[in-house]
Tab-separated table of C-alpha atoms and ligand atoms in Angstrom:
chain	number	residue	atom	x	y	z
L	47	MET	CA	73.956	19.676	106.400
L	48	GLY	CA	76.097	19.309	109.583
L	49	PHE	CA	78.257	16.459	108.527
L	50	TRP	CA	79.833	18.375	105.877
L	51	LYS	CA	81.781	20.351	108.525
L	52	SER	CA	83.868	17.342	109.142
L	53	LEU	CA	85.124	17.475	105.515
L	54	PHE	CA	86.549	20.840	105.687
L	55	SER	CA	88.729	22.635	107.969
L	56	THR	CA	86.473	25.437	109.496
L	57	SER	CA	89.098	28.113	109.327
L	58	ASP	CA	89.744	27.886	105.532
L	59	ARG	CA	86.923	26.031	104.134
L	60	LEU	CA	87.647	26.958	100.418
L	61	SER	CA	91.429	26.538	100.179
L	62	ALA	CA	91.371	23.211	102.518
L	63	PRO	CA	91.476	19.871	100.822
L	64	VAL	CA	88.358	17.969	100.923
L	65	LYS	CA	88.794	14.493	102.732
L	66	ILE	CA	87.976	12.297	99.686
L	67	GLN	CA	87.903	8.637	99.260
L	68	GLN	CA	88.783	7.034	95.760
L	69	GLU	CA	87.201	4.114	94.527
L	70	GLY	CA	88.616	0.802	96.027
L	71	ARG	CA	89.872	2.175	99.346
L	72	GLY	CA	87.462	1.249	102.208
L	73	ALA	CA	85.206	3.661	103.740
L	74	ILE	CA	84.321	1.893	106.805
L	75	ALA	CA	82.731	4.553	108.835
L	76	ALA	CA	79.225	5.389	110.115
L	77	GLU	CA	79.387	9.268	108.772
L	78	PRO	CA	78.729	9.837	104.954
L	79	ARG	CA	81.895	9.951	102.891
L	80	ILE	CA	82.496	11.678	99.276
L	81	VAL	CA	84.038	9.067	96.950
L	82	PHE	CA	85.133	9.637	93.542
L	83	SER	CA	85.289	6.861	90.460
L	84	VAL	CA	86.347	6.648	87.002
L	85	ASP	CA	84.284	3.646	86.449
L	86	ARG	CA	81.851	4.407	83.690
L	87	GLU	CA	79.283	1.776	84.629
L	88	LEU	CA	76.957	4.397	85.782
L	89	ASP	CA	73.129	4.144	86.264
L	90	LEU	CA	71.830	6.328	83.298
L	91	TYR	CA	68.742	6.962	85.050
L	92	GLU	CA	70.600	8.045	88.116
L	93	LEU	CA	72.821	10.393	85.932
L	94	GLU	CA	69.592	11.673	84.305
L	95	GLU	CA	68.036	12.429	87.682
L	96	LEU	CA	71.382	14.409	88.571
L	97	CYS	CA	70.997	16.212	85.181
L	98	ASP	CA	67.449	17.149	85.845
L	99	ALA	CA	68.213	18.623	89.194
L	100	VAL	CA	70.313	21.308	87.557
L	101	GLY	CA	67.556	22.123	85.077
L	102	TRP	CA	69.514	20.454	82.239
L	103	SER	CA	67.410	19.368	79.227
L	104	ARG	CA	66.816	15.590	78.746
L	105	ARG	CA	68.871	13.703	76.392
L	106	PRO	CA	68.108	10.424	74.628
L	107	LEU	CA	69.494	7.513	76.816
L	108	ARG	CA	71.119	6.008	73.926
L	109	LYS	CA	73.012	8.850	72.935
L	110	VAL	CA	74.270	9.283	76.742
L	111	ARG	CA	75.293	5.749	76.687
L	112	LYS	CA	77.083	6.218	73.558
L	113	ALA	CA	78.938	9.375	74.629
L	114	LEU	CA	80.221	7.987	78.028
L	115	GLN	CA	81.576	4.838	76.095
L	116	HIS	CA	83.535	7.096	73.902
L	117	SER	CA	84.517	9.596	76.458
L	118	PHE	CA	88.315	9.600	77.557
L	119	LEU	CA	87.249	10.036	81.255
L	120	VAL	CA	84.083	9.836	83.088
L	121	VAL	CA	84.469	10.939	86.503
L	122	SER	CA	81.472	10.423	89.160
L	123	MET	CA	81.113	11.729	92.628
L	124	TRP	CA	79.129	9.908	95.295
L	125	GLU	CA	77.884	10.324	98.806
L	126	GLU	CA	78.554	7.108	100.268
L	127	ARG	CA	76.750	5.788	103.547
L	128	PRO	CA	76.946	2.334	104.831
L	129	ALA	CA	73.619	1.512	103.474
L	130	ARG	CA	73.794	3.280	100.124
L	131	ARG	CA	75.522	5.385	97.634
L	132	ARG	CA	74.096	8.395	95.906
L	133	LEU	CA	75.531	9.911	92.815
L	134	ILE	CA	75.910	13.723	93.458
L	135	GLY	CA	78.435	14.918	90.947
L	136	PHE	CA	79.591	14.144	87.530
L	137	ALA	CA	82.129	15.026	84.860
L	138	ARG	CA	83.532	13.772	81.683
L	139	ALA	CA	85.993	14.467	79.153
L	140	THR	CA	86.670	13.888	75.507
L	141	SER	CA	90.416	13.515	74.160
L	142	ASP	CA	92.795	12.357	71.445
L	143	HIS	CA	94.882	10.551	74.403
L	144	ALA	CA	97.721	12.827	73.642
L	145	PHE	CA	97.484	16.545	73.233
L	146	ASN	CA	93.862	17.806	74.128
L	147	ALA	CA	91.181	16.842	76.601
L	148	THR	CA	87.760	18.683	76.488
L	149	ILE	CA	85.701	18.692	79.843
L	150	TRP	CA	81.988	18.523	79.247
L	151	ASP	CA	79.112	18.146	81.715
L	152	VAL	CA	80.325	19.260	85.226
L	153	VAL	CA	77.697	18.963	87.432
L	154	VAL	CA	77.198	19.022	91.232
L	155	HIS	CA	73.761	18.059	92.707
L	156	PRO	CA	71.993	21.553	94.177
L	157	GLN	CA	72.129	20.002	97.642
L	158	PHE	CA	75.740	19.595	97.796
L	159	GLN	CA	76.719	22.802	95.911
L	160	ASN	CA	78.725	25.694	97.613
L	161	LYS	CA	80.831	23.168	99.710
L	162	GLY	CA	83.783	22.934	97.704
L	163	LEU	CA	82.706	19.656	96.179
L	164	GLY	CA	82.590	21.183	92.298
L	165	LYS	CA	86.245	22.283	92.915
L	166	ALA	CA	87.033	18.676	94.466
L	167	LEU	CA	85.383	17.279	91.503
L	168	MET	CA	87.308	19.362	88.951
L	169	LYS	CA	90.751	18.776	90.928
L	170	TYR	CA	90.199	15.015	90.769
L	171	THR	CA	89.466	15.290	86.890
L	172	ILE	CA	92.344	17.535	86.285
L	173	LYS	CA	94.704	15.037	88.069
L	174	LYS	CA	93.548	11.960	86.278
L	175	LEU	CA	93.860	13.991	82.859
L	176	LYS	CA	97.446	15.002	84.039
L	177	SER	CA	98.602	11.648	84.821
L	178	GLU	CA	97.615	10.424	81.254
L	179	ASP	CA	100.060	12.927	79.893
L	180	ILE	CA	97.631	15.388	78.268
L	181	SER	CA	99.253	18.558	77.082
L	182	ASN	CA	96.422	20.921	77.785
L	183	ILE	CA	92.736	20.925	78.998
L	184	THR	CA	89.987	22.881	77.371
L	185	LEU	CA	86.381	23.264	78.242
L	186	PHE	CA	83.279	25.666	77.475
L	187	ALA	CA	81.925	27.582	80.231
L	188	ASP	CA	78.266	28.939	80.476
L	189	PRO	CA	78.758	32.624	81.261
L	190	GLN	CA	77.518	31.933	85.049
L	191	VAL	CA	80.430	29.502	85.880
L	192	VAL	CA	83.299	31.097	84.052
L	193	GLU	CA	84.508	32.523	87.596
L	194	PHE	CA	84.295	28.999	88.882
L	195	TYR	CA	86.684	27.566	86.167
L	196	ARG	CA	88.882	30.890	86.487
L	197	ARG	CA	89.537	30.066	90.236
L	198	LEU	CA	90.803	26.440	89.222
L	199	GLY	CA	93.041	28.065	86.930
L	200	PHE	CA	91.264	27.813	83.585
L	201	LEU	CA	92.178	30.816	81.434
L	202	LEU	CA	89.701	32.906	79.485
L	203	ASP	CA	90.573	32.988	75.854
L	204	PRO	CA	94.472	33.064	76.180
L	205	GLU	CA	96.408	34.768	73.614
L	206	GLY	CA	93.214	35.519	71.922
L	207	ILE	CA	91.999	31.950	71.417
L	208	LYS	CA	88.164	32.045	70.939
L	209	GLY	CA	85.614	29.200	71.633
L	210	MET	CA	83.276	28.593	68.760
L	211	PHE	CA	80.182	26.654	67.983
L	212	TRP	CA	78.626	25.397	64.904
L	213	TYR	CA	75.060	23.921	65.288
L	214	PRO	CA	73.342	21.879	62.573
L	215	ASP	CA	70.938	23.879	60.882
S	116	MET	CA	98.375	28.725	39.749
S	117	GLY	CA	96.452	28.595	36.390
S	118	PHE	CA	94.913	24.972	36.886
S	119	TRP	CA	93.196	26.184	39.949
S	120	LYS	CA	90.841	28.244	37.787
S	121	SER	CA	89.264	25.285	36.734
S	122	LEU	CA	88.105	24.354	40.061
S	123	PHE	CA	86.055	27.504	40.562
S	124	SER	CA	83.326	29.304	38.506
S	125	THR	CA	85.074	32.427	37.733
S	126	SER	CA	82.159	34.722	38.366
S	127	ASP	CA	82.064	33.544	42.146
S	128	ARG	CA	84.972	31.893	43.099
S	129	LEU	CA	83.931	32.042	46.814
S	130	SER	CA	80.448	30.831	46.718
S	131	ALA	CA	80.967	28.235	44.178
S	132	PRO	CA	81.315	24.814	45.207
S	133	VAL	CA	85.002	23.339	44.706
S	134	LYS	CA	85.160	20.489	42.062
S	135	ILE	CA	86.370	17.882	44.597
S	136	GLN	CA	87.053	14.024	44.376
S	137	GLN	CA	86.427	11.662	47.166
S	138	GLU	CA	88.811	8.823	48.090
S	139	GLY	CA	87.747	6.131	45.823
S	140	ARG	CA	86.378	7.613	42.861
S	141	GLY	CA	88.912	7.660	39.993
S	142	ALA	CA	90.597	10.885	38.989
S	143	ILE	CA	91.982	9.965	35.767
S	144	ALA	CA	93.072	13.153	34.182
S	145	ALA	CA	96.332	15.094	33.415
S	146	GLU	CA	95.418	17.978	35.461
S	147	PRO	CA	95.912	17.985	39.081
S	148	ARG	CA	92.767	17.305	41.230
S	149	ILE	CA	91.895	17.984	44.765
S	150	VAL	CA	90.941	14.777	46.571
S	151	PHE	CA	89.794	14.393	50.173
S	152	SER	CA	90.438	11.415	52.264
S	153	VAL	CA	89.298	10.140	55.833
S	154	ASP	CA	91.759	7.336	55.972
S	155	ARG	CA	94.124	8.074	58.900
S	156	GLU	CA	97.131	6.040	57.579
S	157	LEU	CA	99.166	9.207	56.939
S	158	ASP	CA	102.787	9.694	56.406
S	159	LEU	CA	103.806	11.441	59.570
S	160	TYR	CA	106.682	12.822	58.061
S	161	GLU	CA	104.646	14.437	55.279
S	162	LEU	CA	102.131	15.648	57.931
S	163	GLU	CA	105.107	17.327	59.762
S	164	GLU	CA	106.303	19.014	56.669
S	165	LEU	CA	102.678	20.482	56.183
S	166	CYS	CA	102.499	21.847	59.814
S	167	ASP	CA	106.045	23.130	59.498
S	168	ALA	CA	105.082	25.090	56.511
S	169	VAL	CA	102.566	27.083	58.369
S	170	GLY	CA	105.079	27.596	61.321
S	171	TRP	CA	103.567	25.319	63.894
S	172	SER	CA	106.172	23.965	66.424
S	173	ARG	CA	107.132	20.388	66.024
S	174	ARG	CA	105.350	17.632	68.135
S	175	PRO	CA	106.638	14.199	68.996
S	176	LEU	CA	105.543	11.797	66.406
S	177	ARG	CA	104.729	9.317	69.011
S	178	LYS	CA	102.162	11.745	70.199
S	179	VAL	CA	100.999	12.667	66.865
S	180	ARG	CA	100.365	8.964	66.054
S	181	LYS	CA	98.540	8.521	69.189
S	182	ALA	CA	96.262	11.663	68.782
S	183	LEU	CA	95.378	10.552	65.219
S	184	GLN	CA	94.611	6.914	66.219
S	185	HIS	CA	92.308	8.275	68.930
S	186	SER	CA	90.845	11.193	66.777
S	187	PHE	CA	87.208	10.495	65.816
S	188	LEU	CA	87.771	11.976	62.439
S	189	VAL	CA	91.265	12.584	60.399
S	190	VAL	CA	90.626	14.281	57.135
S	191	SER	CA	93.532	14.863	54.634
S	192	MET	CA	93.330	16.898	51.659
S	193	TRP	CA	95.648	16.005	48.509
S	194	GLU	CA	96.717	17.657	45.266
S	195	GLU	CA	96.539	14.349	43.032
S	196	ARG	CA	98.540	14.175	39.640
S	197	PRO	CA	98.961	10.802	37.800
S	198	ALA	CA	102.361	10.490	38.931
S	199	ARG	CA	102.086	11.718	42.570
S	200	ARG	CA	99.759	12.882	45.521
S	201	ARG	CA	100.915	15.584	47.862
S	202	LEU	CA	99.273	16.327	51.313
S	203	ILE	CA	98.226	19.926	51.151
S	204	GLY	CA	95.508	20.121	54.004
S	205	PHE	CA	94.520	18.565	57.016
S	206	ALA	CA	91.940	18.583	59.905
S	207	ARG	CA	90.901	16.330	62.691
S	208	ALA	CA	88.139	15.964	65.294
S	209	THR	CA	88.056	14.278	68.630
S	210	SER	CA	84.393	13.458	69.775
S	211	ASP	CA	82.190	11.365	72.213
S	212	HIS	CA	80.514	10.029	68.944
S	213	ALA	CA	77.258	11.299	70.271
S	214	PHE	CA	76.782	15.011	71.278
S	215	ASN	CA	80.059	16.917	70.791
S	216	ALA	CA	83.060	16.924	68.226
S	217	THR	CA	85.794	19.348	68.659
S	218	ILE	CA	87.884	20.309	65.231
S	219	TRP	CA	91.612	20.615	65.652
S	220	ASP	CA	94.777	21.279	63.666
S	221	VAL	CA	93.154	22.961	60.579
S	222	VAL	CA	95.893	23.739	58.039
S	223	VAL	CA	96.188	24.495	54.459
S	224	HIS	CA	99.725	24.677	52.782
S	225	PRO	CA	100.561	28.186	52.235
S	226	GLN	CA	100.868	27.510	48.360
S	227	PHE	CA	97.267	26.447	48.360
S	228	GLN	CA	95.739	29.078	50.705
S	229	ASN	CA	93.301	31.689	49.678
S	230	LYS	CA	91.525	29.669	46.920
S	231	GLY	CA	88.795	28.551	48.786
S	232	LEU	CA	90.355	25.080	49.981
S	233	GLY	CA	90.363	25.829	53.437
S	234	LYS	CA	86.818	26.342	53.282
S	235	ALA	CA	86.314	23.219	51.112
S	236	LEU	CA	88.349	21.344	53.792
S	237	MET	CA	86.046	22.554	56.378
S	238	LYS	CA	82.921	21.828	54.507
S	239	TYR	CA	84.000	18.367	54.132
S	240	THR	CA	84.747	17.926	57.841
S	241	ILE	CA	81.443	19.345	58.989
S	242	LYS	CA	79.631	17.197	56.425
S	243	LYS	CA	81.125	13.930	57.663
S	244	LEU	CA	80.595	14.899	61.200
S	245	LYS	CA	76.880	15.558	60.345
S	246	SER	CA	76.435	12.350	58.783
S	247	GLU	CA	77.580	10.719	62.144
S	248	ASP	CA	74.638	12.661	63.842
S	249	ILE	CA	76.814	14.768	66.035
S	250	SER	CA	74.965	17.546	67.930
S	251	ASN	CA	77.145	20.254	67.832
S	252	ILE	CA	80.706	20.934	66.554
S	253	THR	CA	83.235	23.335	68.445
S	254	LEU	CA	86.686	24.468	68.002
S	255	PHE	CA	89.178	26.942	69.282
S	256	ALA	CA	90.090	29.494	67.008
S	257	ASP	CA	93.344	31.573	67.004
S	258	PRO	CA	92.416	35.314	66.593
S	259	GLN	CA	93.491	35.598	62.937
S	260	VAL	CA	91.413	32.901	61.913
S	261	VAL	CA	88.170	33.746	63.816
S	262	GLU	CA	86.779	35.445	60.808
S	263	PHE	CA	87.605	32.202	58.497
S	264	TYR	CA	85.423	30.175	60.983
S	265	ARG	CA	82.520	32.744	61.170
S	266	ARG	CA	82.179	32.729	57.456
S	267	LEU	CA	81.738	28.947	57.525
S	268	GLY	CA	78.934	29.635	60.068
S	269	PHE	CA	80.486	29.221	63.374
S	270	LEU	CA	79.266	31.387	66.184
S	271	LEU	CA	81.698	33.104	68.632
S	272	ASP	CA	80.840	32.722	72.176
S	273	PRO	CA	77.165	32.033	71.614
S	274	GLU	CA	74.990	32.987	74.809
S	275	GLY	CA	77.997	33.881	76.383
S	276	ILE	CA	79.872	30.344	76.384
S	277	LYS	CA	83.444	30.675	76.841
S	278	GLY	CA	86.247	28.815	75.736
S	279	MET	CA	88.686	28.238	78.557
S	280	PHE	CA	92.028	26.541	78.713
S	281	TRP	CA	94.149	25.006	81.507
S	282	TYR	CA	97.809	24.070	80.824
S	283	PRO	CA	99.928	22.034	83.255
S	284	ASP	CA	102.406	23.982	85.077
I	225	LIG	C1	79.245	24.855	88.659
I	225	LIG	C2	79.090	23.943	89.708
I	225	LIG	C3	79.699	22.634	89.315
I	225	LIG	C4	80.039	24.468	91.030
I	225	LIG	O1	79.931	23.414	91.893
I	225	LIG	P1	79.969	23.753	93.516
I	225	LIG	O2	80.307	22.455	94.392
I	225	LIG	O3	78.866	24.511	93.824
I	225	LIG	O4	81.392	24.667	93.468
I	225	LIG	P2	82.337	24.871	94.746
I	225	LIG	O5	81.606	24.764	96.143
I	225	LIG	O6	83.520	23.815	94.879
I	225	LIG	O7	83.031	26.333	94.624
I	225	LIG	C5	84.358	26.433	94.185
I	225	LIG	C6	84.844	27.918	94.162
I	225	LIG	O8	84.047	28.349	92.732
I	225	LIG	C7	83.165	29.325	93.302
I	225	LIG	N1	81.886	29.295	92.634
I	225	LIG	C8	81.018	28.238	92.577
I	225	LIG	N2	80.185	28.354	91.767
I	225	LIG	C9	80.339	29.882	91.161
I	225	LIG	C10	79.649	30.317	90.282
I	225	LIG	N3	78.456	29.927	89.805
I	225	LIG	N4	80.150	31.618	90.032
I	225	LIG	C11	81.138	32.037	90.505
I	225	LIG	N5	81.940	31.277	91.248
I	225	LIG	C12	81.507	30.032	91.762
I	225	LIG	C13	82.883	28.950	94.735
I	225	LIG	O9	82.610	30.512	95.480
I	225	LIG	C14	84.361	28.703	95.270
I	225	LIG	O10	85.218	29.625	95.216
I	225	LIG	P3	86.436	30.051	96.349
I	225	LIG	O11	87.096	28.655	96.132
I	225	LIG	O12	87.218	30.983	95.787
I	225	LIG	O13	85.742	30.227	97.487
I	225	LIG	C15	77.766	23.620	90.300
I	225	LIG	O14	77.328	25.018	90.722
I	225	LIG	C16	76.668	23.094	89.170
I	225	LIG	O15	76.657	21.815	88.963
I	225	LIG	N6	75.914	24.005	88.515
I	225	LIG	C17	75.022	23.678	87.586
I	225	LIG	C18	75.636	23.101	86.381
I	225	LIG	C19	76.445	23.797	85.740
I	225	LIG	O16	76.538	24.940	85.423
I	225	LIG	N7	77.537	23.343	85.198
I	225	LIG	C20	78.640	23.948	84.237
I	225	LIG	C21	78.242	23.810	82.839
I	225	LIG	S1	79.497	24.600	81.852
I	226	LIG	C1	93.239	29.198	58.159
I	226	LIG	C2	93.587	28.319	56.836
I	226	LIG	C3	93.002	27.041	57.055
I	226	LIG	C4	92.500	29.018	55.715
I	226	LIG	O1	92.762	28.284	54.556
I	226	LIG	P1	92.317	28.901	53.369
I	226	LIG	O2	92.536	27.837	52.028
I	226	LIG	O3	93.445	29.979	53.013
I	226	LIG	O4	90.964	29.786	53.136
I	226	LIG	P2	89.844	29.836	51.923
I	226	LIG	O5	90.614	30.229	50.892
I	226	LIG	O6	89.149	28.913	51.921
I	226	LIG	O7	88.985	31.093	52.792
I	226	LIG	C5	87.590	31.007	52.864
I	226	LIG	C6	87.040	32.208	53.552
I	226	LIG	O8	87.664	32.634	54.572
I	226	LIG	C7	88.485	33.736	54.516
I	226	LIG	N1	89.643	33.579	55.302
I	226	LIG	C8	90.538	32.663	54.956
I	226	LIG	N2	91.574	33.032	55.918
I	226	LIG	C9	91.367	34.072	56.646
I	226	LIG	C10	91.759	34.586	57.803
I	226	LIG	N3	93.004	34.440	58.156
I	226	LIG	N4	91.299	35.857	58.178
I	226	LIG	C11	90.078	36.370	57.754
I	226	LIG	N5	89.363	35.341	56.731
I	226	LIG	C12	89.866	34.641	56.118
I	226	LIG	C13	88.732	33.960	52.996
I	226	LIG	O9	88.902	35.345	52.577
I	226	LIG	C14	87.322	33.432	52.406
I	226	LIG	O10	86.196	34.297	52.514
I	226	LIG	P3	85.096	34.379	51.702
I	226	LIG	O11	84.674	32.962	51.301
I	226	LIG	O12	84.008	35.425	52.258
I	226	LIG	O13	85.766	34.858	50.523
I	226	LIG	C15	94.664	28.677	56.469
I	226	LIG	O14	94.924	30.155	56.176
I	226	LIG	C16	95.895	27.883	57.321
I	226	LIG	O15	96.267	26.927	57.162
I	226	LIG	N6	96.580	28.858	58.032
I	226	LIG	C17	97.456	28.560	58.886
I	226	LIG	C18	96.961	27.640	59.985
I	226	LIG	C19	95.982	28.068	60.993
I	226	LIG	O16	96.123	29.290	61.321
I	226	LIG	N7	94.973	27.201	61.255
I	226	LIG	C20	93.806	27.736	62.057
I	226	LIG	C21	94.305	27.396	63.544
I	226	LIG	S1	93.103	27.495	64.763
């Protein structure tokens, strides 16, 4: 866990920006780096492994592939060492490309949680959506992560607007 | 308002199925009919007029066009007379084409509200989404319409899942 230290200011781990690399910029260093990407060509088995690690139930890979193809944005977060790249985080968004984007499937591998990386992943996702001129971003938060999103500036039921679900019978 | 009577069973207006026509089936009759369509080639000015009628704030037509193009489903509801067709209802959904669809912009013209047509519009929309093998349908409901959606089978915050919003600063 030691190498993480270098990513944060020790005095204010949580508000300090995480030193991240975006896809394309060279990361030629011996220590591992965190890299973000919006390339949707993911290894679906690696993604399944990541979702398994947080206890999410398995989904047919055929449907996962289709969902990634038809998501507006697919963000992956990688731990990059010279010899290998490991998928450690993921998020995606559906959108009408104009007014609304809805974020789904936000996940950080348990070994990498509580280090500010979920926050960095969300900030990167929000920045990407903002750059596309999306009017507002929505999501559906499990009760245990409402606070995580609130700290990122998401509002709960603003003006009484309520999230609702319909499941096929 | 008299012609509406013919669309409902008089004994149980609300649970009775609305006699509707789907695009393509001939509606050769003197009395007006309600027709549903998933054709997204709408007259944007007619759509704006409909949204104006319920007091929604205007949106740039360029963005509306883009949003319709990139919606997974666009449903329109028409009052059809032999001589003319009038747009009286609308709904659309974004989706990843696999797991989630999110319904937006549900509207029925005030002159046609409280006759079961909003319910018919939503049922048609849900049927279309179900036929596409979507796992679950979500939406964000203004407080005054939560009850409308609840009657259609939508659940409020199931298992504590909360709708959240992020607006650009
Ligand atoms: C939710 C999740 C993405 C957070 O990632 P993370 O890397 O652990 O979060 P961070 O370390 O960046 O935390 C950022 C901030 O949120 C807080 N936070 C993180 N998880 C939290 C939680 N479950 N409840 C309350 N606060 C939380 C942190 O304390 C931190 O607060 P601060 O900035 O005020 O100090 C991660 O825990 C995860 O993948 N969970 C399992 C999957 C899941 O539940 N996803 C959401 C589905 S809706
Ligand atoms: C919300 C709206 C689409 C409903 O359409 P409608 O044609 O009037 O609704 P219906 O006549 O089909 O009503 C169906 C059922 O919902 C109930 N209902 C309708 N509007 C309701 C409301 N605002 N509050 C509570 N119940 C409502 C009806 O009483 C009826 O109940 P029942 O089947 O148990 O008798 C319409 O009022 C509208 O366009 N409103 C303005 C735009 C809007 O607010 N859209 C939603 C944005 S989230």
